[in-house]
Amino acid sequence: HHYGATDAASPLYNEAANWVGVLFGRYNLIAAAAAFFVIPRLADRIGRKATHSACLALGGLGLWSMHFLGDPKLLWISMVGVGFAWASIVSTPYAILSGALPAEKMGVYMGIFNFFIVIPQLLAASILGVIVRYLLGGEAILALVVGGASLGAAAIATFFVNDRAAQFPRRART
């Protein structure tokens, strides 16, 4: 989309691939910083649900913005949102769920919860190519726009989750 290169042997295609590597590194760095320094403090202030919702919304904006940022060098801005979303996605739902589970059944329920991660991933890997080809006119960038909209919907849906542990006083952070 940004580079317009389709030939995997072309220098422009390789430049794009190299830039993707840099962007992935940036979003992972942002995710690590968010996970350690921002998300825990924000969750203490506004709650886990609101924090997770905000991070999902940032991720949605990040994915969505990739379509509209014309200069590939500006895509690092999108990675800020994606990094925050990723940091929250891999931690906050588990924290919310663990507060609602009996300790003796935690492993079983966490395993079942993981089905709801793995099955959609397998489904996406199986049919996303067909969706891009036939529903999105071969424009792979539109899959990111759909992903951004999906994260936006998830941000809204998060407010309907019951965070039972949030109803009880938390111990102070040390």
Coordinates of C-alpha atoms in Angstrom, one line a residue:
H1 CA 0.0 0.0 0.0
H2 CA 2.6 2.6 1.1
Y3 CA 5.4 1.5 -1.1
G4 CA 3.4 0.1 -4.0
A5 CA 5.8 -2.8 -4.5
T6 CA 4.5 -6.2 -5.5
D7 CA 7.6 -7.9 -6.8
A8 CA 9.3 -9.5 -3.8
A9 CA 12.7 -9.3 -5.6
S10 CA 12.5 -5.5 -6.1
P11 CA 14.6 -3.1 -4.0
L12 CA 11.5 -1.2 -3.1
Y13 CA 9.8 -4.3 -1.8
N14 CA 12.9 -5.1 0.3
E15 CA 12.9 -1.5 1.6
A16 CA 9.3 -1.9 2.7
A17 CA 10.1 -5.3 4.4
N18 CA 13.0 -3.7 6.2
W19 CA 10.7 -0.9 7.4
V20 CA 8.1 -3.4 8.6
G21 CA 10.8 -4.9 10.8
V22 CA 11.7 -1.6 12.3
L23 CA 8.0 -0.9 12.9
F24 CA 7.5 -4.2 14.6
G25 CA 10.5 -3.5 16.9
R26 CA 9.0 -0.1 17.8
Y27 CA 5.5 -1.5 18.6
N28 CA 7.1 -4.2 20.8
L29 CA 9.3 -1.6 22.6
I30 CA 6.2 0.6 23.2
A31 CA 4.2 -2.5 24.4
A32 CA 7.0 -3.3 26.9
A33 CA 7.1 0.3 28.2
A34 CA 3.3 0.5 28.4
A35 CA 3.1 -2.9 30.2
F36 CA 5.7 -1.9 32.8
F37 CA 5.1 1.8 33.3
V38 CA 1.7 3.0 32.1
I39 CA -0.9 0.3 32.2
P40 CA -0.6 -0.8 35.8
R41 CA -0.7 2.8 37.1
L42 CA -3.6 3.7 34.8
A43 CA -5.5 0.6 35.9
D44 CA -5.0 1.6 39.5
R45 CA -6.5 5.0 38.7
I46 CA -9.4 4.3 36.4
G47 CA -9.8 0.6 36.7
R48 CA -8.9 -2.4 34.5
K49 CA -11.9 -2.2 32.2
A50 CA -11.5 1.4 31.4
T51 CA -7.7 0.9 30.9
H52 CA -8.2 -2.0 28.6
S53 CA -10.9 -0.2 26.7
A54 CA -8.6 2.8 26.2
C55 CA -5.7 0.6 25.0
L56 CA -8.0 -1.3 22.6
A57 CA -9.3 2.1 21.2
L58 CA -5.7 3.3 20.8
G59 CA -4.9 0.1 18.9
G60 CA -7.9 0.4 16.8
L61 CA -6.9 4.0 15.9
G62 CA -3.4 2.7 15.2
L63 CA -4.5 0.0 12.8
W64 CA -7.1 2.3 11.1
S65 CA -4.6 5.2 10.7
M66 CA -2.2 3.0 8.7
H67 CA -4.5 3.3 5.7
F68 CA -4.6 7.1 5.9
L69 CA -1.0 8.0 6.7
G70 CA 0.5 8.6 3.3
D71 CA 4.2 8.6 4.3
P72 CA 5.5 5.2 5.5
K73 CA 7.9 7.0 7.8
L74 CA 4.9 8.2 9.8
L75 CA 3.7 4.7 10.5
W76 CA 5.6 4.8 13.8
I77 CA 2.7 6.9 15.0
S78 CA 0.3 4.0 14.3
M79 CA 2.7 1.7 16.2
V80 CA 2.1 3.7 19.4
G81 CA -1.5 2.6 19.5
V82 CA -0.8 -0.9 18.4
G83 CA 1.9 -1.2 21.1
F84 CA -0.5 -0.1 23.8
A85 CA -3.2 -2.4 22.6
W86 CA -0.8 -5.4 22.5
A87 CA 0.5 -4.7 26.0
S88 CA -3.1 -4.7 27.3
I89 CA -4.3 -7.6 25.2
V90 CA -1.7 -10.0 26.5
S91 CA -2.3 -9.1 30.1
T92 CA -5.5 -7.3 31.2
P93 CA -8.1 -9.9 30.1
Y94 CA -6.3 -12.5 32.2
A95 CA -6.2 -10.2 35.2
I96 CA -9.9 -9.5 34.9
L97 CA -10.7 -13.2 34.4
S98 CA -8.5 -14.4 37.3
G99 CA -10.5 -12.2 39.7
A100 CA -13.7 -14.0 38.8
L101 CA -12.4 -17.6 39.0
P102 CA -12.1 -20.0 41.9
A103 CA -8.5 -20.6 42.6
E104 CA -8.9 -24.4 42.4
K105 CA -10.3 -24.2 38.9
M106 CA -8.1 -21.4 37.5
G107 CA -6.1 -23.6 35.2
V108 CA -9.2 -25.2 33.6
Y109 CA -11.0 -21.9 33.0
M110 CA -7.8 -20.1 31.7
G111 CA -7.4 -23.0 29.3
I112 CA -11.0 -22.7 28.1
F113 CA -10.5 -18.9 27.8
N114 CA -7.5 -19.5 25.5
F115 CA -9.8 -21.4 23.1
F116 CA -11.4 -18.0 22.4
I117 CA -8.0 -16.7 21.4
V118 CA -6.7 -19.6 19.4
I119 CA -9.9 -20.5 17.4
P120 CA -10.3 -17.0 16.0
Q121 CA -6.6 -17.0 15.1
L122 CA -7.0 -20.2 13.2
L123 CA -10.2 -19.0 11.5
A124 CA -8.5 -15.8 10.4
A125 CA -5.5 -17.6 9.1
S126 CA -7.8 -19.9 7.2
I127 CA -10.1 -17.4 5.5
L128 CA -8.5 -14.0 5.7
G129 CA -6.9 -14.4 2.3
V130 CA -10.2 -15.1 0.7
I131 CA -11.8 -12.2 2.5
V132 CA -9.1 -9.8 1.3
R133 CA -9.3 -11.1 -2.2
Y134 CA -13.1 -11.2 -2.7
L135 CA -14.6 -8.9 -0.1
L136 CA -11.9 -6.2 0.1
G137 CA -11.0 -6.1 -3.5
G138 CA -7.5 -7.5 -3.0
E139 CA -6.6 -4.4 -0.8
A140 CA -4.8 -5.9 2.1
I141 CA -4.6 -2.6 3.9
L142 CA -8.4 -2.7 4.3
A143 CA -7.9 -5.8 6.5
L144 CA -6.1 -3.5 8.9
V145 CA -9.0 -1.0 8.7
V146 CA -11.4 -3.9 9.6
G147 CA -9.0 -4.9 12.4
G148 CA -9.0 -1.3 13.7
A149 CA -12.8 -1.3 13.6
S150 CA -12.9 -4.6 15.4
L151 CA -10.6 -3.3 18.2
G152 CA -12.9 -0.3 18.4
A153 CA -15.9 -2.6 18.9
A154 CA -14.0 -4.6 21.5
A155 CA -13.2 -1.3 23.3
I156 CA -16.9 -0.7 23.6
A157 CA -17.7 -4.3 24.5
T158 CA -15.2 -4.2 27.3
F159 CA -17.5 -2.0 29.3
F160 CA -20.1 -4.8 29.4
V161 CA -17.6 -7.2 31.1
N162 CA -18.1 -7.8 34.8
D163 CA -14.8 -7.2 36.6
R164 CA -15.7 -8.8 40.0
A165 CA -12.3 -8.1 41.6
A166 CA -12.8 -4.3 40.9
Q167 CA -15.8 -4.4 43.4
F168 CA -13.4 -5.2 46.2
P169 CA -10.7 -3.0 47.7
R170 CA -7.3 -3.7 46.2
R171 CA -4.1 -3.8 48.2
A172 CA -1.8 -0.9 47.9
R173 CA 0.9 -1.1 45.3
T174 CA 4.4 -1.3 46.7

